[in-house]
Amino acid sequence: MLTLGIGIGIERLKATDWRTYYSMAPKAPVRMPTLHDETIIVTGASKGLGRSMALHLSERGANVVLVARSEDDLAAVADAADGETLVAPADVRDPDAIDDVVRSTVERFGTPDTLFNNAGVPGRHFGDDRGALVNTDDAEWTRIIEINLTGVALFTKRVLETMLEADETSGNVVNVSSGLGKAAVPNAVPYVSSKWGLEGFTRAVALEVDADGINVNAIDPGGRVNTQIWEHLPDAERQEILQPDVMDDAAALLAAQGPDGVTGESMTAEEWEDRLAET
């Protein structure tokens, strides 16, 4: 049995299980790209994976647009960043707020080159009996789907519209997924549903804009990360899980892809590093 740390166990999945991707073999360091003059929007940038990616992308030279609901938290990230940033508080469920973010981005930096759809929530009762579908009220289901999936669609649509208006179309959309977009556990049905939906969304949109030189991909950390979703774990167990910087290098490699890049794929951070290091 494979323990997920949420009080349940499931049978180990087949060899493609997202938890089997990590290898103990030493790897050669990946040569990281510079991202000077690239403009990158990161949603959910105030904490966790989003904050870490935003700071790393800034360190690589990108102009980073920081999106989350808390302006104060975003300002703290901007203060820690090495490069140019734009603090753009917004709720990804609000189409008008997204319009404002995209408009402000274009006014400040020009057409965005990459969008990282990272904003997401696990649900208030993720992993315990109160999170079972029969115990999930309608408002909670709607909240999770709207943030984790509908918000991604709203943001992606508006950024793609802007990219497609450019004289030479290119760009990247990167959706932050989860191993639970490829597997299933009980007591987390809204979250699991949103991530399975995100996987299909990624592949379908990639087909629509492939001819325009825009890459659409999904990335997941490859295991549990020391962020909000696992904050209920005991301290000893949290020390053994991945840290929020696990996707930083893969994020930079994905943002550096040109119009002939990999598209329509979903991999763990480590898999992306291996794949893009070859190109």
mmCIF file of C-alpha atoms in Angstrom:
data_model
loop_
_atom_site.group_PDB
_atom_site.id
_atom_site.type_symbol
_atom_site.label_atom_id
_atom_site.label_comp_id
_atom_site.label_asym_id
_atom_site.label_seq_id
_atom_site.Cartn_x
_atom_site.Cartn_y
_atom_site.Cartn_z
ATOM 1 C CA MET A 1 0.000 0.000 0.000
ATOM 2 C CA LEU A 2 1.137 3.554 -0.738
ATOM 3 C CA THR A 3 0.483 6.006 2.072
ATOM 4 C CA LEU A 4 -0.410 9.489 0.847
ATOM 5 C CA GLY A 5 -0.111 11.209 4.204
ATOM 6 C CA ILE A 6 -3.798 12.086 4.374
ATOM 7 C CA GLY A 7 -4.925 9.188 6.482
ATOM 8 C CA ILE A 8 -5.628 6.825 3.585
ATOM 9 C CA GLY A 9 -3.788 4.346 1.404
ATOM 10 C CA ILE A 10 -4.199 3.203 -2.167
ATOM 11 C CA GLU A 11 -2.649 0.419 -4.127
ATOM 12 C CA ARG A 12 0.554 1.426 -5.830
ATOM 13 C CA LEU A 13 -0.197 2.491 -9.356
ATOM 14 C CA LYS A 14 1.444 1.055 -12.455
ATOM 15 C CA ALA A 15 5.003 1.955 -13.430
ATOM 16 C CA THR A 16 3.950 5.342 -14.787
ATOM 17 C CA ASP A 17 2.809 6.458 -11.336
ATOM 18 C CA TRP A 18 3.867 10.044 -10.694
ATOM 19 C CA ARG A 19 5.662 9.017 -7.504
ATOM 20 C CA THR A 20 8.112 6.753 -9.323
ATOM 21 C CA TYR A 21 9.748 9.456 -11.402
ATOM 22 C CA TYR A 22 12.497 10.412 -8.977
ATOM 23 C CA SER A 23 15.799 8.607 -9.448
ATOM 24 C CA MET A 24 18.577 8.265 -6.937
ATOM 25 C CA ALA A 25 21.193 8.293 -9.712
ATOM 26 C CA PRO A 26 23.337 11.455 -9.832
ATOM 27 C CA LYS A 27 22.547 13.762 -12.726
ATOM 28 C CA ALA A 28 24.683 16.188 -14.668
ATOM 29 C CA PRO A 29 23.783 19.819 -13.929
ATOM 30 C CA VAL A 30 21.427 21.421 -16.433
ATOM 31 C CA ARG A 31 22.623 24.570 -18.159
ATOM 32 C CA MET A 32 20.001 27.144 -17.262
ATOM 33 C CA PRO A 33 18.768 29.693 -19.796
ATOM 34 C CA THR A 34 18.719 33.430 -19.342
ATOM 35 C CA LEU A 35 15.336 35.083 -19.663
ATOM 36 C CA HIS A 36 16.312 38.705 -20.250
ATOM 37 C CA ASP A 37 13.488 40.814 -21.704
ATOM 38 C CA GLU A 38 11.020 37.929 -21.293
ATOM 39 C CA THR A 39 7.736 38.888 -19.650
ATOM 40 C CA ILE A 40 6.219 36.172 -17.499
ATOM 41 C CA ILE A 41 2.927 36.173 -15.589
ATOM 42 C CA VAL A 42 2.764 33.933 -12.518
ATOM 43 C CA THR A 43 -0.562 33.398 -10.767
ATOM 44 C CA GLY A 44 -0.600 32.268 -7.164
ATOM 45 C CA ALA A 45 2.720 34.082 -6.828
ATOM 46 C CA SER A 46 2.433 35.114 -3.194
ATOM 47 C CA LYS A 47 3.313 31.771 -1.589
ATOM 48 C CA GLY A 48 4.687 28.290 -2.099
ATOM 49 C CA LEU A 49 5.509 27.032 -5.567
ATOM 50 C CA GLY A 50 4.382 30.253 -7.246
ATOM 51 C CA ARG A 51 6.504 32.499 -5.064
ATOM 52 C CA SER A 52 9.562 30.312 -5.558
ATOM 53 C CA MET A 53 9.121 30.155 -9.338
ATOM 54 C CA ALA A 54 8.537 33.900 -9.583
ATOM 55 C CA LEU A 55 11.726 34.704 -7.685
ATOM 56 C CA HIS A 56 13.740 32.215 -9.730
ATOM 57 C CA LEU A 57 12.423 33.550 -13.033
ATOM 58 C CA SER A 58 13.263 37.061 -11.889
ATOM 59 C CA GLU A 59 16.761 35.902 -10.994
ATOM 60 C CA ARG A 60 17.100 34.542 -14.542
ATOM 61 C CA GLY A 61 16.370 38.027 -15.893
ATOM 62 C CA ALA A 62 12.646 37.950 -16.645
ATOM 63 C CA ASN A 63 10.133 40.703 -16.034
ATOM 64 C CA VAL A 64 7.691 38.967 -13.712
ATOM 65 C CA VAL A 65 4.047 39.902 -13.216
ATOM 66 C CA LEU A 66 2.983 38.752 -9.764
ATOM 67 C CA VAL A 67 -0.657 37.730 -9.403
ATOM 68 C CA ALA A 68 -2.523 36.685 -6.253
ATOM 69 C CA ARG A 69 -5.290 38.113 -4.111
ATOM 70 C CA SER A 70 -3.145 39.705 -1.392
ATOM 71 C CA GLU A 71 -1.387 42.878 -2.521
ATOM 72 C CA ASP A 72 0.690 42.961 0.669
ATOM 73 C CA ASP A 73 1.986 39.430 0.125
ATOM 74 C CA LEU A 74 2.803 40.214 -3.499
ATOM 75 C CA ALA A 75 4.647 43.366 -2.474
ATOM 76 C CA ALA A 76 6.841 41.259 -0.200
ATOM 77 C CA VAL A 77 7.676 38.961 -3.122
ATOM 78 C CA ALA A 78 8.462 41.967 -5.311
ATOM 79 C CA ASP A 79 10.815 43.299 -2.642
ATOM 80 C CA ALA A 80 12.683 39.974 -2.651
ATOM 81 C CA ALA A 81 12.929 39.763 -6.450
ATOM 82 C CA ASP A 82 16.121 40.567 -8.330
ATOM 83 C CA GLY A 83 14.551 42.022 -11.459
ATOM 84 C CA GLU A 84 11.611 44.057 -12.672
ATOM 85 C CA THR A 85 8.230 43.053 -11.297
ATOM 86 C CA LEU A 86 4.651 44.204 -11.537
ATOM 87 C CA VAL A 87 2.403 43.645 -8.535
ATOM 88 C CA ALA A 88 -1.018 42.777 -9.957
ATOM 89 C CA PRO A 89 -3.490 41.679 -7.271
ATOM 90 C CA ALA A 90 -6.399 39.742 -8.734
ATOM 91 C CA ASP A 91 -8.768 36.879 -8.094
ATOM 92 C CA VAL A 92 -8.485 34.397 -10.966
ATOM 93 C CA ARG A 93 -12.256 33.877 -10.804
ATOM 94 C CA ASP A 94 -12.857 37.513 -11.801
ATOM 95 C CA PRO A 95 -12.721 38.112 -15.579
ATOM 96 C CA ASP A 96 -12.541 41.893 -15.160
ATOM 97 C CA ALA A 97 -9.594 41.580 -12.774
ATOM 98 C CA ILE A 98 -7.793 39.324 -15.252
ATOM 99 C CA ASP A 99 -8.423 41.869 -18.006
ATOM 100 C CA ASP A 100 -6.794 44.507 -15.799
ATOM 101 C CA VAL A 101 -3.745 42.289 -15.200
ATOM 102 C CA VAL A 102 -3.221 41.616 -18.897
ATOM 103 C CA ARG A 103 -3.758 45.276 -19.790
ATOM 104 C CA SER A 104 -1.294 46.425 -17.130
ATOM 105 C CA THR A 105 1.235 43.835 -18.281
ATOM 106 C CA VAL A 106 1.098 45.040 -21.880
ATOM 107 C CA GLU A 107 1.359 48.675 -20.809
ATOM 108 C CA ARG A 108 4.377 48.005 -18.588
ATOM 109 C CA PHE A 109 6.326 45.318 -20.440
ATOM 110 C CA GLY A 110 4.592 44.541 -23.735
ATOM 111 C CA THR A 111 3.054 41.250 -24.840
ATOM 112 C CA PRO A 112 3.522 38.511 -22.236
ATOM 113 C CA ASP A 113 5.808 35.691 -23.344
ATOM 114 C CA THR A 114 4.779 33.072 -20.783
ATOM 115 C CA LEU A 115 1.861 32.454 -18.447
ATOM 116 C CA PHE A 116 2.240 30.183 -15.431
ATOM 117 C CA ASN A 117 -1.213 29.148 -14.194
ATOM 118 C CA ASN A 118 -0.214 28.227 -10.668
ATOM 119 C CA ALA A 119 -3.087 29.522 -8.516
ATOM 120 C CA GLY A 120 -4.963 26.677 -6.886
ATOM 121 C CA VAL A 121 -6.603 25.459 -3.694
ATOM 122 C CA PRO A 122 -6.931 21.937 -2.243
ATOM 123 C CA GLY A 123 -10.245 22.417 -0.489
ATOM 124 C CA ARG A 124 -11.036 23.128 3.131
ATOM 125 C CA HIS A 125 -11.359 19.456 4.087
ATOM 126 C CA PHE A 126 -8.899 17.863 1.676
ATOM 127 C CA GLY A 127 -8.144 14.291 2.678
ATOM 128 C CA ASP A 128 -10.464 13.806 5.636
ATOM 129 C CA ASP A 129 -13.988 12.419 5.805
ATOM 130 C CA ARG A 130 -15.499 15.896 5.592
ATOM 131 C CA GLY A 131 -13.955 16.123 2.119
ATOM 132 C CA ALA A 132 -15.984 13.196 0.765
ATOM 133 C CA LEU A 133 -18.273 14.171 -2.088
ATOM 134 C CA VAL A 134 -21.449 13.524 -0.079
ATOM 135 C CA ASN A 135 -20.147 15.900 2.599
ATOM 136 C CA THR A 136 -18.996 18.625 0.188
ATOM 137 C CA ASP A 137 -21.421 21.516 -0.077
ATOM 138 C CA ASP A 138 -22.176 22.973 -3.474
ATOM 139 C CA ALA A 139 -20.411 26.248 -2.767
ATOM 140 C CA GLU A 140 -17.153 24.489 -1.880
ATOM 141 C CA TRP A 141 -17.265 22.395 -5.063
ATOM 142 C CA THR A 142 -17.841 25.526 -7.123
ATOM 143 C CA ARG A 143 -15.051 27.437 -5.370
ATOM 144 C CA ILE A 144 -12.441 24.748 -6.034
ATOM 145 C CA ILE A 145 -13.417 24.204 -9.678
ATOM 146 C CA GLU A 146 -13.567 27.946 -10.352
ATOM 147 C CA ILE A 147 -10.093 28.594 -8.939
ATOM 148 C CA ASN A 148 -8.325 25.455 -10.147
ATOM 149 C CA LEU A 149 -9.871 25.100 -13.602
ATOM 150 C CA THR A 150 -12.159 27.933 -14.667
ATOM 151 C CA GLY A 151 -9.623 30.535 -13.553
ATOM 152 C CA VAL A 152 -6.980 28.811 -15.662
ATOM 153 C CA ALA A 153 -9.270 28.947 -18.691
ATOM 154 C CA LEU A 154 -10.125 32.612 -18.157
ATOM 155 C CA PHE A 155 -6.490 33.657 -17.771
ATOM 156 C CA THR A 156 -5.260 31.483 -20.625
ATOM 157 C CA LYS A 157 -7.904 32.804 -23.008
ATOM 158 C CA ARG A 158 -6.972 36.427 -22.371
ATOM 159 C CA VAL A 159 -3.233 35.867 -22.580
ATOM 160 C CA LEU A 160 -3.611 33.856 -25.787
ATOM 161 C CA GLU A 161 -5.687 36.648 -27.310
ATOM 162 C CA THR A 162 -2.837 39.055 -26.596
ATOM 163 C CA MET A 163 -0.166 36.682 -27.899
ATOM 164 C CA LEU A 164 -2.112 36.084 -31.116
ATOM 165 C CA GLU A 165 -2.348 39.815 -31.783
ATOM 166 C CA ALA A 166 1.452 40.096 -32.003
ATOM 167 C CA ASP A 167 3.148 40.394 -35.401
ATOM 168 C CA GLU A 168 5.080 37.182 -34.783
ATOM 169 C CA THR A 169 3.145 34.812 -32.577
ATOM 170 C CA SER A 170 4.945 32.693 -30.032
ATOM 171 C CA GLY A 171 4.771 32.037 -26.329
ATOM 172 C CA ASN A 172 4.266 29.518 -23.573
ATOM 173 C CA VAL A 173 1.413 28.602 -21.275
ATOM 174 C CA VAL A 174 2.382 26.368 -18.372
ATOM 175 C CA ASN A 175 -0.317 24.887 -16.140
ATOM 176 C CA VAL A 176 0.681 23.654 -12.706
ATOM 177 C CA SER A 177 -0.946 20.272 -12.271
ATOM 178 C CA SER A 178 -0.585 17.502 -9.711
ATOM 179 C CA GLY A 179 -0.031 13.798 -9.460
ATOM 180 C CA LEU A 180 -3.715 13.746 -8.568
ATOM 181 C CA GLY A 181 -4.432 14.800 -12.131
ATOM 182 C CA LYS A 182 -3.278 11.328 -13.110
ATOM 183 C CA ALA A 183 -4.401 9.317 -10.083
ATOM 184 C CA ALA A 184 -7.328 9.393 -7.669
ATOM 185 C CA VAL A 185 -7.859 9.373 -3.932
ATOM 186 C CA PRO A 186 -11.036 9.599 -1.863
ATOM 187 C CA ASN A 187 -12.029 12.624 0.195
ATOM 188 C CA ALA A 188 -10.627 15.075 -2.348
ATOM 189 C CA VAL A 189 -13.062 14.735 -5.242
ATOM 190 C CA PRO A 190 -13.295 18.438 -6.192
ATOM 191 C CA TYR A 191 -9.512 18.840 -6.231
ATOM 192 C CA VAL A 192 -8.912 15.597 -8.134
ATOM 193 C CA SER A 193 -11.618 16.523 -10.639
ATOM 194 C CA SER A 194 -10.108 19.961 -11.192
ATOM 195 C CA LYS A 195 -6.656 18.533 -11.891
ATOM 196 C CA TRP A 196 -7.917 15.824 -14.243
ATOM 197 C CA GLY A 197 -9.786 18.590 -16.033
ATOM 198 C CA LEU A 198 -6.625 20.675 -16.179
ATOM 199 C CA GLU A 199 -4.765 17.833 -17.873
ATOM 200 C CA GLY A 200 -7.387 17.601 -20.617
ATOM 201 C CA PHE A 201 -7.548 21.376 -20.949
ATOM 202 C CA THR A 202 -3.789 21.518 -21.479
ATOM 203 C CA ARG A 203 -3.800 18.991 -24.283
ATOM 204 C CA ALA A 204 -6.834 20.455 -26.051
ATOM 205 C CA VAL A 205 -5.601 24.050 -26.014
ATOM 206 C CA ALA A 206 -2.165 22.916 -27.186
ATOM 207 C CA LEU A 207 -3.798 21.512 -30.321
ATOM 208 C CA GLU A 208 -5.596 24.786 -30.981
ATOM 209 C CA VAL A 209 -2.510 27.037 -30.916
ATOM 210 C CA ASP A 210 0.241 24.694 -32.064
ATOM 211 C CA ALA A 211 0.275 26.202 -35.560
ATOM 212 C CA ASP A 212 0.724 29.643 -33.996
ATOM 213 C CA GLY A 213 3.979 28.686 -32.308
ATOM 214 C CA ILE A 214 2.522 28.747 -28.797
ATOM 215 C CA ASN A 215 3.415 25.884 -26.477
ATOM 216 C CA VAL A 216 0.906 24.726 -23.855
ATOM 217 C CA ASN A 217 2.128 22.257 -21.247
ATOM 218 C CA ALA A 218 1.515 21.050 -17.711
ATOM 219 C CA ILE A 219 3.996 20.477 -14.924
ATOM 220 C CA ASP A 220 3.657 18.867 -11.527
ATOM 221 C CA PRO A 221 6.221 18.742 -8.735
ATOM 222 C CA GLY A 222 6.406 14.954 -8.686
ATOM 223 C CA GLY A 223 5.284 14.409 -5.129
ATOM 224 C CA ARG A 224 4.045 16.145 -2.018
ATOM 225 C CA VAL A 225 5.398 19.663 -1.525
ATOM 226 C CA ASN A 226 5.767 21.550 1.733
ATOM 227 C CA THR A 227 2.909 23.942 0.963
ATOM 228 C CA GLN A 228 -0.654 24.629 2.087
ATOM 229 C CA ILE A 229 -2.101 21.388 0.779
ATOM 230 C CA TRP A 230 0.017 19.297 3.169
ATOM 231 C CA GLU A 231 0.173 21.691 6.113
ATOM 232 C CA HIS A 232 -1.757 19.216 8.263
ATOM 233 C CA LEU A 233 1.136 16.721 8.231
ATOM 234 C CA PRO A 234 3.284 16.253 11.351
ATOM 235 C CA ASP A 235 6.507 18.299 11.313
ATOM 236 C CA ALA A 236 8.663 15.178 11.009
ATOM 237 C CA GLU A 237 6.817 14.075 7.883
ATOM 238 C CA ARG A 238 6.853 17.553 6.349
ATOM 239 C CA GLN A 239 10.636 17.593 6.615
ATOM 240 C CA GLU A 240 10.762 14.584 4.288
ATOM 241 C CA ILE A 241 8.690 16.029 1.452
ATOM 242 C CA LEU A 242 9.709 18.251 -1.452
ATOM 243 C CA GLN A 243 10.408 21.935 -1.011
ATOM 244 C CA PRO A 244 8.674 24.732 -2.976
ATOM 245 C CA ASP A 245 11.722 25.319 -5.191
ATOM 246 C CA VAL A 246 11.341 21.858 -6.779
ATOM 247 C CA MET A 247 9.934 23.287 -10.028
ATOM 248 C CA ASP A 248 12.174 26.353 -10.386
ATOM 249 C CA ASP A 249 14.650 25.010 -12.947
ATOM 250 C CA ALA A 250 11.994 23.271 -15.017
ATOM 251 C CA ALA A 251 9.936 26.472 -15.016
ATOM 252 C CA ALA A 252 12.850 28.448 -16.455
ATOM 253 C CA LEU A 253 13.433 25.825 -19.139
ATOM 254 C CA LEU A 254 9.758 25.822 -20.106
ATOM 255 C CA ALA A 255 9.663 29.620 -20.275
ATOM 256 C CA ALA A 256 12.716 29.603 -22.553
ATOM 257 C CA GLN A 257 11.052 27.396 -25.179
ATOM 258 C CA GLY A 258 10.667 28.875 -28.644
ATOM 259 C CA PRO A 259 7.863 28.368 -31.186
ATOM 260 C CA ASP A 260 9.120 24.900 -32.109
ATOM 261 C CA GLY A 261 9.167 23.714 -28.508
ATOM 262 C CA VAL A 262 7.555 20.747 -26.813
ATOM 263 C CA THR A 263 3.801 21.204 -26.485
ATOM 264 C CA GLY A 264 0.757 19.291 -25.277
ATOM 265 C CA GLU A 265 2.743 17.370 -22.672
ATOM 266 C CA SER A 266 2.395 16.851 -18.925
ATOM 267 C CA MET A 267 5.405 15.812 -16.865
ATOM 268 C CA THR A 268 6.963 16.130 -13.464
ATOM 269 C CA ALA A 269 9.541 18.848 -12.878
ATOM 270 C CA GLU A 270 12.357 16.319 -13.042
ATOM 271 C CA GLU A 271 11.047 14.864 -16.295
ATOM 272 C CA TRP A 272 10.843 18.321 -17.827
ATOM 273 C CA GLU A 273 14.436 19.040 -16.838
ATOM 274 C CA ASP A 274 15.573 15.814 -18.480
ATOM 275 C CA ARG A 275 13.477 16.420 -21.604
ATOM 276 C CA LEU A 276 14.425 20.044 -22.186
ATOM 277 C CA ALA A 277 18.085 19.562 -21.332
ATOM 278 C CA GLU A 278 18.246 17.423 -24.474
ATOM 279 C CA THR A 279 16.977 20.212 -26.745
#
